[in-house]
Coordinates of C-alpha atoms in Angstrom, one line a residue:
M1 CA 87.7 79.9 80.1
S2 CA 84.3 78.2 80.3
T3 CA 81.1 78.5 78.4
T4 CA 78.4 80.2 80.3
Q5 CA 74.7 80.5 79.9
A6 CA 75.4 84.0 78.6
E7 CA 77.7 82.4 76.1
K8 CA 74.9 80.0 75.0
T9 CA 72.7 82.9 74.4
E10 CA 75.4 84.5 72.2
A11 CA 75.8 81.2 70.3
R12 CA 72.0 81.0 69.7
G13 CA 72.2 84.4 68.2
K14 CA 74.8 83.3 65.7
D15 CA 72.8 80.2 64.9
A16 CA 69.8 82.3 64.0
G17 CA 71.5 83.4 60.9
G18 CA 73.9 86.0 62.1
K19 CA 71.3 88.5 63.1
N20 CA 72.7 89.0 66.5
A21 CA 72.2 92.7 67.0
D22 CA 75.2 92.8 69.3
N23 CA 77.6 91.9 66.5
K24 CA 76.5 94.7 64.1
D25 CA 78.6 97.2 65.9
G26 CA 82.2 96.1 65.2
G27 CA 81.8 92.7 66.8
I28 CA 80.7 94.1 70.1
V29 CA 79.0 91.6 72.4
V30 CA 76.8 92.5 75.3
C31 CA 77.5 90.6 78.6
D32 CA 74.4 89.6 80.3
A33 CA 76.0 87.9 83.2
C34 CA 75.1 90.8 85.6
P35 CA 73.0 93.9 85.5
V36 CA 75.8 96.2 84.2
L37 CA 75.4 94.7 80.7
C38 CA 78.9 95.6 79.5
R39 CA 79.4 96.1 75.8
I40 CA 82.7 94.4 75.1
R41 CA 84.8 94.9 72.0
P42 CA 86.7 92.0 70.4
G43 CA 89.7 91.1 72.4
K44 CA 88.7 93.1 75.5
T45 CA 87.1 92.1 78.8
G46 CA 84.2 93.6 80.7
A47 CA 84.4 95.8 83.7
C48 CA 84.8 92.9 86.1
D49 CA 87.5 91.2 83.9
R50 CA 85.5 87.9 84.3
Y51 CA 84.1 87.9 80.8
G52 CA 85.7 88.8 77.6
N53 CA 85.0 88.9 73.9
V54 CA 86.8 86.1 72.2
D55 CA 86.2 85.8 68.5
N56 CA 82.9 87.6 68.9
A57 CA 81.6 85.3 71.6
L58 CA 81.2 86.0 75.2
V59 CA 83.6 83.8 77.3
R60 CA 84.2 83.3 81.0
M61 CA 87.9 84.1 81.1
D62 CA 89.0 82.0 84.2
P63 CA 89.2 78.3 83.9
F64 CA 86.4 76.2 85.2
L65 CA 87.7 74.4 88.3
L66 CA 87.1 70.7 89.2
A67 CA 88.3 69.4 92.5
R68 CA 89.4 65.8 93.2
Q69 CA 89.9 64.0 96.5
A70 CA 93.3 64.7 98.0
A71 CA 95.3 61.5 98.3
E72 CA 96.7 62.3 101.7
R73 CA 95.5 64.5 104.5
E74 CA 98.7 66.6 104.1
A75 CA 97.6 67.7 100.6
E76 CA 95.7 70.9 100.4
M77 CA 93.5 72.7 98.0
V78 CA 95.9 74.8 96.0
P79 CA 95.8 77.8 93.7
F80 CA 94.9 76.5 90.3
L81 CA 97.0 79.1 88.4
A82 CA 100.1 79.5 90.7
T83 CA 102.2 76.6 92.0
E84 CA 103.9 73.8 90.1
G85 CA 101.7 70.8 89.8
A86 CA 98.6 72.6 90.9
G87 CA 95.9 73.6 88.6
A88 CA 97.0 71.3 85.9
E89 CA 95.0 71.4 82.7
W90 CA 92.2 68.9 82.6
D91 CA 93.3 65.9 80.5
G92 CA 89.9 64.3 80.6
S93 CA 91.2 61.3 82.4
L94 CA 89.0 61.6 85.5
V95 CA 85.4 61.8 84.3
Q96 CA 83.9 59.5 87.0
G97 CA 81.5 61.5 89.1
A98 CA 82.6 60.0 92.4
E99 CA 86.1 61.1 91.8
A100 CA 85.7 64.6 90.7
F101 CA 83.6 67.4 92.0
V102 CA 82.4 70.3 89.9
T103 CA 83.0 73.6 91.7
G104 CA 81.4 76.9 91.0
I105 CA 84.7 78.6 90.4
G106 CA 84.9 79.7 86.8
A107 CA 81.5 78.3 86.1
G108 CA 80.0 81.6 85.2
T109 CA 76.9 83.4 86.3
T110 CA 73.3 83.6 85.1
Y111 CA 71.4 86.9 85.3
P112 CA 68.5 87.1 85.8
D113 CA 68.1 83.6 87.0
Y114 CA 65.1 82.6 84.9
K115 CA 67.7 80.5 83.2
P116 CA 69.1 77.2 84.6
A117 CA 72.4 77.5 86.4
P118 CA 75.5 77.3 84.2
F119 CA 76.2 73.7 85.0
I120 CA 73.9 71.0 86.4
V121 CA 76.0 67.9 86.6
S122 CA 75.0 64.3 87.2
S123 CA 77.2 61.7 89.0
K124 CA 76.8 58.3 90.6
V125 CA 78.1 57.9 94.2
E126 CA 78.0 54.5 95.8
G127 CA 75.2 53.4 93.5
V128 CA 73.2 56.6 94.1
D129 CA 72.5 59.0 91.1
M130 CA 73.4 62.5 92.2
V131 CA 73.1 66.0 90.8
T132 CA 75.2 69.0 91.5
V133 CA 73.9 72.5 90.6
V134 CA 76.8 74.9 90.0
T135 CA 77.0 78.6 89.7
E136 CA 78.8 81.7 90.7
G137 CA 76.4 83.7 92.8
I138 CA 76.2 87.5 92.7
F139 CA 75.9 88.5 96.3
S140 CA 74.8 92.0 97.3
Y141 CA 73.7 90.7 100.7
C142 CA 77.0 89.5 101.9
G143 CA 79.6 90.3 104.5
V144 CA 82.8 89.1 106.1
K145 CA 83.2 88.2 109.7
V146 CA 86.8 88.6 111.0
K147 CA 88.1 87.0 114.1
I148 CA 91.3 88.4 115.4
D149 CA 93.0 86.5 118.1
T150 CA 94.2 89.1 120.6
D151 CA 93.5 90.5 124.0
R152 CA 94.4 94.0 122.9
H153 CA 91.8 96.6 122.7
L154 CA 91.1 97.3 119.0
G155 CA 88.4 99.8 119.4
P156 CA 85.1 100.4 121.2
E157 CA 82.2 98.0 120.3
Q158 CA 80.1 99.5 117.4
A159 CA 83.1 101.7 116.4
A160 CA 83.5 102.3 112.7
V161 CA 86.1 100.3 110.8
R162 CA 87.5 102.1 107.9
C163 CA 89.5 101.3 104.8
Q164 CA 91.0 104.1 102.7
G165 CA 89.0 106.4 104.9
E166 CA 85.7 104.9 104.0
Q167 CA 83.6 103.1 106.7
V168 CA 83.4 99.4 105.6
G169 CA 82.1 97.8 108.9
H170 CA 82.2 98.0 112.7
V171 CA 83.6 96.4 115.8
T172 CA 81.2 93.8 117.1
T173 CA 81.1 91.8 120.3
A174 CA 84.4 90.3 121.5
E175 CA 84.6 86.6 121.9
Y176 CA 86.8 84.5 124.2
G177 CA 90.4 85.6 123.5
S178 CA 89.4 87.3 120.2
Q179 CA 88.2 90.6 118.9
M180 CA 85.5 90.5 116.2
L181 CA 84.8 92.7 113.2
A182 CA 81.7 92.7 111.0
L183 CA 82.7 94.0 107.5
G184 CA 81.0 94.7 104.3
G185 CA 77.2 94.2 104.0
V186 CA 74.7 95.7 101.7
R187 CA 74.5 99.0 103.5
H188 CA 78.2 99.8 102.8
L189 CA 78.0 98.3 99.3
T190 CA 75.0 100.2 98.1
G191 CA 73.6 102.4 100.8
G192 CA 76.4 105.1 100.9
S193 CA 78.5 106.9 98.4
K194 CA 79.8 105.3 95.2
K195 CA 83.4 105.4 96.7
E196 CA 82.2 103.7 99.9
G197 CA 80.7 100.9 97.9
N198 CA 83.7 100.4 95.7
V199 CA 86.1 100.4 98.6
T200 CA 83.9 98.0 100.6
C201 CA 83.7 95.7 97.6
Q202 CA 87.4 95.7 97.0
M203 CA 88.2 95.2 100.7
M204 CA 85.9 92.2 100.9
L205 CA 87.2 90.7 97.7
D206 CA 90.9 91.0 98.9
L207 CA 90.0 89.4 102.3
C208 CA 88.1 86.6 100.7
N209 CA 90.9 86.0 98.2
K210 CA 93.3 85.7 101.2
Q211 CA 95.1 89.0 100.6
A212 CA 96.2 91.5 103.3
V213 CA 94.1 94.5 104.0
D214 CA 94.9 97.6 106.0
L215 CA 92.1 98.9 108.3
T216 CA 91.7 101.6 111.0
I217 CA 89.2 101.7 113.8
D218 CA 87.7 105.0 115.0
G219 CA 89.1 105.6 118.5
G220 CA 91.1 102.4 118.3
A221 CA 93.9 100.6 116.5
E222 CA 95.5 100.4 113.0
L223 CA 95.3 96.9 111.7
T224 CA 96.7 94.7 108.9
I225 CA 94.7 91.5 108.7
Q226 CA 95.0 88.5 106.3
A227 CA 93.2 85.1 106.6
G228 CA 95.5 82.6 108.3
R229 CA 98.1 85.1 109.2
A230 CA 99.0 86.8 112.5
P231 CA 97.3 90.2 112.9
I232 CA 99.4 93.3 112.9
I233 CA 98.2 95.8 115.5
N234 CA 99.6 99.3 115.5
G235 CA 102.5 98.0 113.5
V236 CA 103.3 95.1 115.9
K237 CA 102.8 91.5 115.0
E238 CA 100.6 89.7 117.5
E239 CA 102.1 86.5 118.7
R240 CA 99.8 84.8 121.2
M241 CA 96.1 84.2 121.9
R242 CA 95.5 84.3 125.6
V243 CA 95.3 81.0 127.5
G244 CA 92.1 82.2 129.2
C245 CA 90.7 85.1 131.2
G246 CA 92.4 86.0 134.4
S247 CA 90.2 83.8 136.5
A248 CA 90.7 80.9 134.2
T249 CA 94.5 81.4 134.3
I250 CA 94.3 81.3 138.1
G251 CA 92.4 78.0 138.0
I252 CA 94.7 76.4 135.5
F253 CA 98.1 77.2 137.2
A254 CA 97.1 77.7 140.9
Q255 CA 98.6 74.4 142.0
Q256 CA 101.8 75.0 140.2
W257 CA 102.4 78.2 142.2
I258 CA 101.9 76.7 145.6
G259 CA 105.0 77.0 147.8
H260 CA 106.6 79.6 145.4
V261 CA 104.3 82.6 145.8
D262 CA 102.1 84.2 148.4
E263 CA 99.9 86.1 145.9
V264 CA 99.3 86.1 142.2
I265 CA 97.4 88.7 140.3
V266 CA 96.5 87.8 136.7
V267 CA 95.8 91.1 134.9
D268 CA 93.0 91.0 132.3
D269 CA 90.7 93.5 130.7
H270 CA 87.8 91.1 131.2
I271 CA 88.3 89.3 134.6
T272 CA 91.4 90.0 136.7
G273 CA 92.1 87.1 139.0
V274 CA 93.5 87.3 142.5
L275 CA 94.8 83.9 143.7
T276 CA 94.3 83.9 147.5
E277 CA 90.7 85.3 147.2
H278 CA 89.9 82.9 144.3
Q279 CA 88.1 79.7 144.9
A280 CA 91.2 77.9 143.6
G281 CA 93.3 79.6 146.3
K282 CA 90.8 78.8 149.0
F283 CA 90.7 75.2 147.9
L284 CA 94.5 75.1 148.3
D285 CA 94.3 76.7 151.8
M286 CA 96.2 79.8 150.8
K287 CA 96.6 82.5 153.4
P288 CA 94.9 85.8 152.5
S289 CA 97.4 88.4 151.3
G290 CA 95.5 91.5 152.2
I291 CA 96.2 93.0 148.6
R292 CA 93.0 94.5 147.1
V293 CA 92.8 95.4 143.4
R294 CA 90.8 98.2 141.9
G295 CA 87.6 97.6 139.9
R296 CA 84.3 96.0 140.5
R297 CA 84.4 92.7 142.5
S298 CA 82.3 90.1 140.7
T299 CA 82.8 87.1 142.9
P300 CA 85.7 86.2 145.3
G301 CA 89.0 86.7 143.4
R302 CA 87.4 87.9 140.2
Y303 CA 87.4 91.6 139.3
F304 CA 85.9 93.6 136.4
Q305 CA 87.1 96.9 135.1
V306 CA 90.5 97.2 136.9
A307 CA 91.6 99.5 134.2
E308 CA 90.6 101.0 130.8
P309 CA 90.9 98.7 127.7
G310 CA 94.1 99.2 125.8
T311 CA 97.2 97.5 124.3
G312 CA 99.0 97.1 127.6
W313 CA 99.0 94.4 130.1
G314 CA 96.2 91.8 129.5
G315 CA 94.4 94.1 127.1
T316 CA 94.2 97.0 129.5
N317 CA 95.8 100.4 129.1
I318 CA 98.3 99.9 131.9
S319 CA 102.1 99.6 131.7
D320 CA 102.7 99.6 135.4
P321 CA 100.9 96.5 137.0
L322 CA 101.1 98.1 140.4
S323 CA 98.7 100.8 139.3
I324 CA 95.7 98.4 139.7
I325 CA 96.4 97.8 143.4
D326 CA 93.9 99.7 145.4
K327 CA 95.3 99.0 148.9
I328 CA 97.3 96.6 151.0
D329 CA 95.8 95.8 154.4
P330 CA 98.5 96.1 157.1
K331 CA 96.5 93.8 159.3
T332 CA 96.8 91.0 156.8
A333 CA 99.9 91.5 154.7
W334 CA 103.4 91.1 155.9
P335 CA 106.9 92.2 155.0
G336 CA 108.5 89.8 152.5
L337 CA 105.2 88.8 151.0
R338 CA 105.9 87.4 147.5
L339 CA 103.7 88.8 144.7
L340 CA 103.6 87.7 141.1
M341 CA 101.8 89.9 138.6
V342 CA 101.3 88.4 135.1
S343 CA 99.1 88.9 132.1
T344 CA 96.9 86.2 130.4
T345 CA 99.5 85.5 127.8
G346 CA 102.6 85.6 130.0
E347 CA 103.9 88.3 127.8
H348 CA 104.0 90.7 130.7
A349 CA 105.2 89.5 134.1
A350 CA 106.8 91.0 137.2
W351 CA 108.0 89.8 140.6
F352 CA 107.6 91.9 143.8
E353 CA 108.3 91.5 147.5
L354 CA 106.8 93.7 150.2
D355 CA 109.4 95.7 152.1
D356 CA 109.0 96.6 155.8
D357 CA 106.6 99.4 154.9
L358 CA 104.5 96.9 152.9
K359 CA 105.5 98.6 149.7
P360 CA 106.0 96.3 146.7
Q361 CA 109.6 96.3 145.5
E362 CA 110.4 94.7 142.2
A363 CA 113.0 91.8 142.4
E364 CA 114.4 89.0 140.3
M365 CA 111.8 86.4 139.5
P366 CA 112.6 83.0 141.1
A367 CA 113.3 80.3 138.5
A368 CA 110.4 78.1 139.7
V369 CA 108.0 80.9 139.2
K370 CA 109.4 81.8 135.8
V371 CA 108.8 78.2 134.7
V372 CA 105.1 78.6 135.3
V373 CA 105.0 82.0 133.6
D374 CA 106.7 80.5 130.6
R375 CA 104.1 77.7 130.7
I376 CA 101.3 80.3 130.4
G377 CA 102.9 81.4 127.1
E378 CA 103.5 77.9 126.1
N379 CA 99.7 77.2 126.4
C380 CA 98.8 80.2 124.3
E381 CA 97.9 79.3 120.8
P382 CA 99.3 81.3 117.9
A383 CA 97.4 84.5 117.2
L384 CA 95.7 84.4 113.8
S385 CA 93.2 86.3 111.7
S386 CA 90.2 84.3 110.5
V387 CA 88.0 85.4 107.7
L388 CA 84.5 83.9 107.1
F389 CA 82.5 84.8 104.1
M390 CA 78.7 85.1 104.8
A391 CA 76.0 85.5 102.1
G392 CA 72.4 84.8 101.4
A393 CA 71.5 82.6 98.4
G394 CA 68.5 84.7 97.3
G395 CA 65.4 83.7 95.3
S396 CA 66.8 84.5 91.9
L397 CA 69.9 82.4 92.5
R398 CA 67.7 79.5 93.7
A399 CA 65.7 79.8 90.5
G400 CA 68.7 78.7 88.6
A401 CA 68.4 75.4 90.4
T402 CA 64.7 74.9 90.4
E403 CA 61.4 76.3 89.1
N404 CA 60.1 76.4 92.7
P405 CA 62.8 78.0 94.7
V406 CA 61.3 77.4 98.1
R407 CA 61.6 73.7 97.6
L408 CA 65.4 74.0 97.3
T409 CA 65.4 75.9 100.7
R410 CA 63.3 73.1 102.2
S411 CA 65.6 70.5 100.8
V412 CA 68.7 72.2 102.3
K413 CA 66.9 72.5 105.7
D414 CA 65.9 68.9 105.6
A415 CA 69.6 67.9 104.9
L416 CA 68.7 66.4 101.6
T417 CA 70.8 68.9 99.7
R418 CA 74.3 69.8 100.7
V419 CA 75.6 73.3 100.1
T420 CA 79.3 73.9 99.4
A421 CA 81.3 76.9 98.2
G422 CA 84.2 76.1 95.9
G423 CA 83.9 72.5 97.3
A424 CA 84.3 73.7 100.9
K425 CA 81.7 72.8 103.4
A426 CA 79.3 75.8 104.1
Y427 CA 77.6 76.3 107.4
V428 CA 73.8 77.0 106.8
W429 CA 72.2 79.3 109.3
P430 CA 68.9 78.2 110.8
G431 CA 65.8 80.1 110.1
G432 CA 64.5 81.3 106.7
G433 CA 66.4 81.4 103.4
I434 CA 69.7 79.8 102.6
T435 CA 72.3 81.9 104.5
I436 CA 75.7 80.4 104.4
M437 CA 79.0 81.0 106.1
V438 CA 82.3 79.5 104.9
D439 CA 86.0 79.8 106.0
V440 CA 87.8 81.2 103.0
L441 CA 90.9 79.2 104.0
D442 CA 88.9 76.0 103.1
M443 CA 88.4 77.3 99.6
P444 CA 90.8 77.6 96.7
D445 CA 92.8 80.7 96.2
N446 CA 91.2 83.5 94.2
A447 CA 87.8 81.9 94.4
F448 CA 85.9 85.2 94.5
G449 CA 85.3 87.9 91.9
Y450 CA 83.0 91.0 91.7
V451 CA 80.6 92.9 89.6
P452 CA 80.6 96.7 89.5
T453 CA 77.1 97.1 90.8
P454 CA 79.0 96.6 93.2
A455 CA 78.6 93.1 94.6
I456 CA 80.7 90.0 95.4
V457 CA 80.7 87.0 93.2
G458 CA 81.4 83.7 94.9
P459 CA 81.0 80.0 94.0
I460 CA 78.1 77.9 95.4
E461 CA 77.1 74.4 94.7
F462 CA 74.0 72.4 95.7
T463 CA 74.4 68.6 95.7
M464 CA 71.6 66.1 96.2
P465 CA 70.2 62.8 95.0
H466 CA 68.8 62.8 91.4
E467 CA 65.4 61.8 92.8
V468 CA 65.3 64.8 95.2
Y469 CA 66.3 67.1 92.4
A470 CA 63.4 65.9 90.2
E471 CA 61.0 66.3 93.0
L472 CA 61.9 69.8 93.9
G473 CA 61.3 70.9 90.3
G474 CA 64.8 71.0 89.0
H475 CA 65.8 71.9 85.5
M476 CA 66.0 68.2 84.4
K477 CA 66.6 68.9 80.8
S478 CA 69.9 70.8 81.7
V479 CA 71.3 67.9 83.6
Q480 CA 74.5 66.5 82.0
S481 CA 77.3 64.2 82.9
L482 CA 80.7 65.3 83.8
A483 CA 82.0 63.6 80.8
D484 CA 79.6 65.6 78.6
V485 CA 80.8 68.8 80.4
V486 CA 84.4 68.0 79.5
K487 CA 83.4 67.0 76.0
T488 CA 81.3 70.0 75.1
R489 CA 83.2 72.7 77.1
G490 CA 86.6 71.5 75.9
A491 CA 89.6 70.2 77.9
G492 CA 92.9 72.0 78.1
E493 CA 93.1 75.5 79.5
R494 CA 89.3 76.0 79.8
I495 CA 89.0 73.4 82.6
R496 CA 91.4 73.0 85.5
V497 CA 91.6 70.4 88.2
T498 CA 92.9 70.7 91.8
D499 CA 93.0 68.7 95.0
L500 CA 90.2 69.3 97.5
K501 CA 91.7 70.3 100.9
A502 CA 92.0 67.1 102.8
E503 CA 90.3 68.5 105.9
N504 CA 87.2 69.2 103.9
P505 CA 84.4 66.6 103.7
W506 CA 84.1 65.2 100.3
P507 CA 81.1 67.0 98.8
L508 CA 79.8 63.9 97.0
S509 CA 79.9 61.6 100.1
P510 CA 76.6 60.1 101.0
L511 CA 74.1 62.5 102.6
N512 CA 73.0 61.8 106.1
K513 CA 69.3 61.4 105.2
L514 CA 67.7 59.3 102.5
P515 CA 65.2 60.8 100.1
G516 CA 62.4 58.8 101.8
K517 CA 62.8 60.8 105.0
K518 CA 62.4 64.2 103.5
A519 CA 59.5 66.5 104.4
G520 CA 57.7 69.3 102.7
L521 CA 59.2 69.0 99.2

């Protein structure tokens, strides 16, 4: 539990002679941490379970999380309420700013943000006075980008993605070896029915907190996705991310096939490769096979649209590879021609030899060819689901950091202020505003919450030199040292400490630019 700005307000009410109107009704307190304004009875929590009434005071129920640098790269950011040795109660021993970083997790929220952020903490790093502004942002304008490593067709581009029957997003453009989903967003949170908003919010919350979510795609697949885990597509766990498109696969392995094959066709929903036509085959002086595949010829040895998308060979809908062969030229092909057909993951492969009528007849694959097929699979990376949280730090949130919000934006764009989320590095999009994107796997477990409006609550921190914070109009009277935070908020169960994931840059490391190089503040 940590004291919030809302809690301060409650305390001021008590100090004013016990005339706090909220306490006249059976000790009920009104939570002003979000627009819902829950009336909370003693011993109960509000609708979001983040705030509760403890001894007639409004209290943030989850512990306030501090992160420290991991001693070894193998150490990871760990859940602060789960594993042994993780999330130990703060004993107050590490109160030096350079050694501990104050995250937004458990910090609390201010609403509306005419008030300073819940914590504005000073520290000294390599002789430089620094300030970190810490809060839990309420994000209505937020979404989740999901990258699913698979060649299989999950659904048409723009198709609706549903959770519990409600549309929660859509299929967006495929990337190299991966299918992409755009989930959440303000339209689904607030622009549809109440159920659509609530289901969307819960789906995003589960994904961001690294839980598994079941989804269906209109005209496509059924999915189970979870950050950092292999996707499950139509009940089957995906194993491999393709080594490349059909053309790339030809280029990678062409030399290893020489002397063992007369033709190789790499089946792919995007670009199907034909070795003897391909530039790689020509470079190796391979004899044309006379085998022509269906589809639209892009360039020599590269074919689009050889079949419909699907969950079969190479992300197509075929189960019989010979179905994509359009014709075999009798003037060029010959009996005994050796043909390998393989997918871009090596998951599907078959060996054929042409009979006297130039008909492909399946045969046992030679050992030397199987070695290369196995090597395709060996070069495929494990298929994973990746979940990135994306949100805009709006004007009111920025007002919790400074009286002149645009200066915070300029400071971020000038690289004078670092933005992190739960201590994890956040990518800041170019252009206007402060729109961030962060890999949820870099963040501690259960870093996200929600409010019933509905909207997602996520940690965000702004770290900058003290001089910069003063110049951008920061709330200087609210700056306090970490030692003071520990002293005034209390140690023990109200503050927890965890190791920052070793792969994350240390949030308090020196900024790339010096204050003297800033512009436009």
